[in-house]
Short mmCIF file of C-alpha atoms and ligand atoms in Angstrom, two decimals:
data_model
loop_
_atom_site.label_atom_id
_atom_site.label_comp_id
_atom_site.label_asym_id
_atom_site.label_seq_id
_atom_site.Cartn_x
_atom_site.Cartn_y
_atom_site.Cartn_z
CA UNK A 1 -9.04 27.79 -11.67
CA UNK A 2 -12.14 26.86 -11.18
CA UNK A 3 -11.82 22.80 -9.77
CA UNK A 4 -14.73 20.71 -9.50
CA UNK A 5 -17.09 22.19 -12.47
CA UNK A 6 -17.21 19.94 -15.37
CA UNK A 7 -14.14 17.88 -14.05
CA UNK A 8 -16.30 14.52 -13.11
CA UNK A 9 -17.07 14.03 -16.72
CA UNK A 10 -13.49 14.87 -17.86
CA UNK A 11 -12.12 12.64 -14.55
CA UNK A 12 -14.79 9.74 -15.66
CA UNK A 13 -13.63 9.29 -18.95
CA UNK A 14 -10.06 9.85 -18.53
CA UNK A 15 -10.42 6.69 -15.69
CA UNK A 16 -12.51 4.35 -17.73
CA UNK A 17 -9.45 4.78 -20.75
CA UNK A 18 -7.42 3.70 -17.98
CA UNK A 19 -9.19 1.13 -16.59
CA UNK A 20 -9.86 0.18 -20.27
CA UNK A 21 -5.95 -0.22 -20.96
CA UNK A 22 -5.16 -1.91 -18.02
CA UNK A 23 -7.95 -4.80 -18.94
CA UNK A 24 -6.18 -4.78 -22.43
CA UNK A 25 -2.61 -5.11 -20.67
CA UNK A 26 -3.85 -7.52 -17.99
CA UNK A 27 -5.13 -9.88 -20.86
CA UNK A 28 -2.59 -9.98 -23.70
CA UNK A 29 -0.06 -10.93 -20.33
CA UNK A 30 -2.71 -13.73 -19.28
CA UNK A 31 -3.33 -12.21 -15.94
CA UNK A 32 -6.72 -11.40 -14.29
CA UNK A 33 -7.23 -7.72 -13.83
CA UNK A 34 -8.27 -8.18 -10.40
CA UNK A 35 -4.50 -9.25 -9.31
CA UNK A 36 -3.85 -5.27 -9.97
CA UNK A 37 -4.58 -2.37 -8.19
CA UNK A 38 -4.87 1.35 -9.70
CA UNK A 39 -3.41 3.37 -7.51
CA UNK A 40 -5.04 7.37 -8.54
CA UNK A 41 -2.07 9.24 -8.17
CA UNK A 42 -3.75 12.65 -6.92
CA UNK A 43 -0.34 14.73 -6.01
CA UNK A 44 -0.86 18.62 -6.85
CA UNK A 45 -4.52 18.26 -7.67
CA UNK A 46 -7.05 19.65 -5.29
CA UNK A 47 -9.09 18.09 -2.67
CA UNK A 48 -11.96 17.97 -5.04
CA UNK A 49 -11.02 15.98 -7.72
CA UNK A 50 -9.96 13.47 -4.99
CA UNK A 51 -13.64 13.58 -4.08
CA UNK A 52 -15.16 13.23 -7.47
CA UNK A 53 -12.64 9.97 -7.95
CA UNK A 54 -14.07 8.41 -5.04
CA UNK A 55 -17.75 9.36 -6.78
CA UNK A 56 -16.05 7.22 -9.67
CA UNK A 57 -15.61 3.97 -7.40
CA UNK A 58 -11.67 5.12 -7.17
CA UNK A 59 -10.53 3.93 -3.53
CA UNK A 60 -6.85 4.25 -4.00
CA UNK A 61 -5.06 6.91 -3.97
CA UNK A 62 -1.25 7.82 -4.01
CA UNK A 63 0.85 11.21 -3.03
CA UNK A 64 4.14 12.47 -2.69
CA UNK A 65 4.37 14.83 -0.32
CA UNK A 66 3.25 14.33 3.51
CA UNK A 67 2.48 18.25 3.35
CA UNK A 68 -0.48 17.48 1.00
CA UNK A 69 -1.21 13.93 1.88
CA UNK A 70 -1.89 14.86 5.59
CA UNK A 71 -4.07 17.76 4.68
CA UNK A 72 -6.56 15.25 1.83
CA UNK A 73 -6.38 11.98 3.40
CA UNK A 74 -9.16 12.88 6.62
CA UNK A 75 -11.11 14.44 3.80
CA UNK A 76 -12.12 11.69 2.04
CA UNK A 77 -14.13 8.93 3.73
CA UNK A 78 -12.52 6.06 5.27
CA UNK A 79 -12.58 3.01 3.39
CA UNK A 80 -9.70 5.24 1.17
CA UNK A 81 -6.73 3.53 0.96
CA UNK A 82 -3.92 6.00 0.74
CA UNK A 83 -0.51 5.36 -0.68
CA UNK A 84 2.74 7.24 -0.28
CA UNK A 85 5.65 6.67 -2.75
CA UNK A 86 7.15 9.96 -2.46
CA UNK A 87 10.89 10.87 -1.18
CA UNK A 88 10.90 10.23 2.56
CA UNK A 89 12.43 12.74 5.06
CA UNK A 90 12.69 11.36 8.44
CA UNK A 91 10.70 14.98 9.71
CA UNK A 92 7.90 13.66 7.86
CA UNK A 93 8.04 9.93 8.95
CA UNK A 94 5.60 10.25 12.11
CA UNK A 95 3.15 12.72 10.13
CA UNK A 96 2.98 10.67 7.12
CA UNK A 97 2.55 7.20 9.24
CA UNK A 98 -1.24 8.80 10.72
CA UNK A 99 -2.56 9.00 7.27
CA UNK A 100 -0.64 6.40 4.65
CA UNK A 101 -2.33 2.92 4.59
CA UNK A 102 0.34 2.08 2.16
CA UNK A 103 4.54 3.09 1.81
CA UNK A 104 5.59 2.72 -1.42
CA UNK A 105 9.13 4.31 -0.88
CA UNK A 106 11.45 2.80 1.95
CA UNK A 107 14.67 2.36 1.34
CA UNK A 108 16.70 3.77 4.13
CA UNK A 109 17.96 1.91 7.64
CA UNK A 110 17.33 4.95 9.30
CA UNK A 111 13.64 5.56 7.96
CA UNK A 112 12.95 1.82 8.79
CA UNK A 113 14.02 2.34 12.12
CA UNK A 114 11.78 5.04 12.87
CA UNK A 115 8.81 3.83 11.55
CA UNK A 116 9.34 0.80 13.50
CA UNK A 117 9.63 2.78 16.22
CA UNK A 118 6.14 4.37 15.36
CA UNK A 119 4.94 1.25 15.94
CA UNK A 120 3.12 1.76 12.27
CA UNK A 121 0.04 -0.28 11.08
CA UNK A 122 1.60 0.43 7.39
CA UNK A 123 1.72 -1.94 4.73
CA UNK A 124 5.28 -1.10 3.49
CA UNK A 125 7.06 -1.40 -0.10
CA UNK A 126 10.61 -1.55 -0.51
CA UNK A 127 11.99 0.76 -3.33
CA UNK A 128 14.68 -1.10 -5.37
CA UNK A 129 17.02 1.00 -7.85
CA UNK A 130 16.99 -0.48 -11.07
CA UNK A 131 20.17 -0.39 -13.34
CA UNK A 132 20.72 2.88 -14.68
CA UNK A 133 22.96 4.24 -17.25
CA UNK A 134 22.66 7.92 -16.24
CA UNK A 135 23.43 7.17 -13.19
CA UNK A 136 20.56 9.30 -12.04
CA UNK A 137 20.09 8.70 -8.22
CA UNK A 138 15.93 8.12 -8.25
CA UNK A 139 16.42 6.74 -4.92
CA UNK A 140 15.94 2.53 -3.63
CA UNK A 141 18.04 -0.31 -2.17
CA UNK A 142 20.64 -1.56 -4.07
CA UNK A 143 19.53 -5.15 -5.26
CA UNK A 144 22.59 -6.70 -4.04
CA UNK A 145 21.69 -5.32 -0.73
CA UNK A 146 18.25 -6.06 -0.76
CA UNK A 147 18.17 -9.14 0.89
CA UNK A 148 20.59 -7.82 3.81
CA UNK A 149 18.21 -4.72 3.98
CA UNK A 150 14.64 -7.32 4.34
CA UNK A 151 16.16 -9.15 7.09
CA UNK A 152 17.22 -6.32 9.16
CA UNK A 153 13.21 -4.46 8.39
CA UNK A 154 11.32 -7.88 8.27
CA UNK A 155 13.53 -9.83 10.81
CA UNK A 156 14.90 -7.21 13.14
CA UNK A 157 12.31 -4.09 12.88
CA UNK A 158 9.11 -6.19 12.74
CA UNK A 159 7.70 -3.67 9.83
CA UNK A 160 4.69 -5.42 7.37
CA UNK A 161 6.60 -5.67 4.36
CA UNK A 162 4.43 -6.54 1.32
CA UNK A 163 6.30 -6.50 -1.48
CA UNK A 164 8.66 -4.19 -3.71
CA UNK A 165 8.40 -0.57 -5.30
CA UNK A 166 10.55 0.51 -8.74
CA UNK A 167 10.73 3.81 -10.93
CA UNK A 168 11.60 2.84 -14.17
CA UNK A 169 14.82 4.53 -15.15
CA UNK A 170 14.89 7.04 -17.64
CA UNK A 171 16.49 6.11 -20.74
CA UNK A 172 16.23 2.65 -20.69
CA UNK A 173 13.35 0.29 -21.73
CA UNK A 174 10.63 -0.01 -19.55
CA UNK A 175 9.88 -3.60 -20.05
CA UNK A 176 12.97 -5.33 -19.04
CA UNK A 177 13.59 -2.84 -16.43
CA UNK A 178 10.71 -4.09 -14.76
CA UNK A 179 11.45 -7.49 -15.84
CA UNK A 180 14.72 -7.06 -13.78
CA UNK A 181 12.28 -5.74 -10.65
CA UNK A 182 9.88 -8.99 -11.24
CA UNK A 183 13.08 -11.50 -11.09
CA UNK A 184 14.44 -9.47 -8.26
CA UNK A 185 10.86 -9.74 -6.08
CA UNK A 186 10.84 -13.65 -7.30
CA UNK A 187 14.28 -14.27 -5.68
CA UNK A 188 13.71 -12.62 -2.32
CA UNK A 189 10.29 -14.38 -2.11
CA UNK A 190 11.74 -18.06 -1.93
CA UNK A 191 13.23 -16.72 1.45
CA UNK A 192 10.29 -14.55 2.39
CA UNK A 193 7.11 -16.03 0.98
CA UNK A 194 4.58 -13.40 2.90
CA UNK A 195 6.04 -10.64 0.09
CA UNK A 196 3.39 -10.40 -2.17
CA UNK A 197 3.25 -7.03 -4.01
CA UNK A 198 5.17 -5.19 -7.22
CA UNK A 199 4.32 -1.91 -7.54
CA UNK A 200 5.26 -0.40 -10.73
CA UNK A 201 4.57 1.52 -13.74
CA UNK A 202 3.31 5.39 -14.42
CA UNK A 203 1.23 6.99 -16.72
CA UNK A 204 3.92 6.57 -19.02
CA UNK A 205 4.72 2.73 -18.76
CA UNK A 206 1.81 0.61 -16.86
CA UNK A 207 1.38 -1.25 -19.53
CA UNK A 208 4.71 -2.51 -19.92
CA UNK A 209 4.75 -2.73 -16.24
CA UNK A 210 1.39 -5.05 -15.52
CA UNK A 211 3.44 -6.76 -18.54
CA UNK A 212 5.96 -7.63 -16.21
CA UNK A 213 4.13 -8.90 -13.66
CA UNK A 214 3.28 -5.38 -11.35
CA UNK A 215 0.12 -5.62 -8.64
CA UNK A 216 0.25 -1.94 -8.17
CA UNK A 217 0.55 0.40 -10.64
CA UNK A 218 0.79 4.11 -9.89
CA UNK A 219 -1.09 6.40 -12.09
CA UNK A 220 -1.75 10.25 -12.10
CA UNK A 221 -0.73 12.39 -15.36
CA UNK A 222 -3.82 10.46 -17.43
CA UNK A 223 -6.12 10.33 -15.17
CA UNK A 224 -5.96 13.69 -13.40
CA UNK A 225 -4.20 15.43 -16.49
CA UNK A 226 -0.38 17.06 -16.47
CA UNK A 227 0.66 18.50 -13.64
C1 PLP B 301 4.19 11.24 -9.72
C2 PLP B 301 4.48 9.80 -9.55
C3 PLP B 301 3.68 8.82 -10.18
C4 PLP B 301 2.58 9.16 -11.18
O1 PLP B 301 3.17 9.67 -12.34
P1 PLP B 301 2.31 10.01 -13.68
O2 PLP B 301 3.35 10.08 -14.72
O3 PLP B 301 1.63 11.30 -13.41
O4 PLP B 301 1.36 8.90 -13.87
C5 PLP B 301 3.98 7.49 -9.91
N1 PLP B 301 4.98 7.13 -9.09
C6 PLP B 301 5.75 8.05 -8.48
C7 PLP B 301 6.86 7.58 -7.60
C8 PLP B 301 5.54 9.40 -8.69
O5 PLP B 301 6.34 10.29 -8.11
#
């Protein structure tokens, strides 16, 4: 397929709709849409459309795989901030810590470890598993063990910790799944009062998410258009 022709206009309007509904969301919850962050979620799509975004104003951007990530990210100029909330494989960790401003996805010992070890500049999210009634395993720290996990990351390992990451289960309610992510950050704040970010919410569920209280919300289906 032929990638940049005709996209920008299809990429322009597709973001303002966004950035329209996020507005909308921000003010029926009595926030300021400047206490959230759109995070372009550019996994799959081609270097180009990554390029035309940043034409757009987009500075954000978020990937999943450190075998695409690594290839974009010096492409783009450098005031992009790049995000990674994908599945983590300790191969990857050194690799994905030259190019990610931002970690969305930590929740392993191991992984925090080795990025500590890296002696990364990263900004780094923990990923929390929210209840689930599938039982799906979509990866994150147990809440119950997320306090014993922040003091051995923050206290021990010395890694920037800003805040929390969730996936909202599938077949449950957004909302109060993210509800449950919000009370979660709250209570581990009162102990670590630095923690200042919730990222949460897809293409499918932002709005419930900035709802809930999210700073970062992670969108790529409608912006970009389905993978
Ligand atoms: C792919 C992905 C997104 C973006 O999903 P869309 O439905 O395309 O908006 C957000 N977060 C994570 C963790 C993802 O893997």
């Amino acid at each position: 397929m032929t990638t940049s022709d005709n996209r920008l206009p299809e990429l322009s309007a597709n973001l303002r709709s966004v950035q329209e509904r996020v507005r909308a969301a921000a003010l029926s919850a009595g926030r300021s849409e400047d206490e959230i962050t759109l995070v372009v979620v550019t996994k799959t799509f081609p270097v180009e459309d990554i390029q035309a975004l940043y034409s757009l104003g987009v500075r954000n951007f978020g990937e999943n795989r450190d075998q695409e990530g690594s290839v974009k990210a010096p492409q783009l100029p450098s005031d992009s901030i790049w995000h990674f909330q994908g599945q983590i494989q300790s191969n990857k960790l050194k690799s994905i810590s030259t190019w990610a401003d931002v970690i969305h996805s930590l929740d392993d010992r191991k992984h925090a470890q080795k990025l500590s070890e890296l002696g990364t500049n990263a900004r780094v999210l923990i990923q929390v598993a929210l209840e689930d009634k599938l039982r799906e395993d979509r990866g994150g720290v147990d809440p119950d063990l997320l306090s014993e996990f922040l003091e051995e990351v923050i206290g021990r390992m010395k890694l920037n910790v800003v805040g929390v990451m969730a996936v909202a289960p599938l077949g449950v309610e957004a909302l109060p799944a993210f509800q449950q992510l919000t009370s979660i950050f709250q209570e581990v704040r009162k102990k670590w009062p630095q923690l200042s970010a919730i990222s949460a919410g897809m293409s499918g569920d932002f709005e419930a998410a900035i709802s809930a209280g999210a700073t970062h919300i992670r969108v790529g289906s409608s912006i970009l258009g389905s993978r």
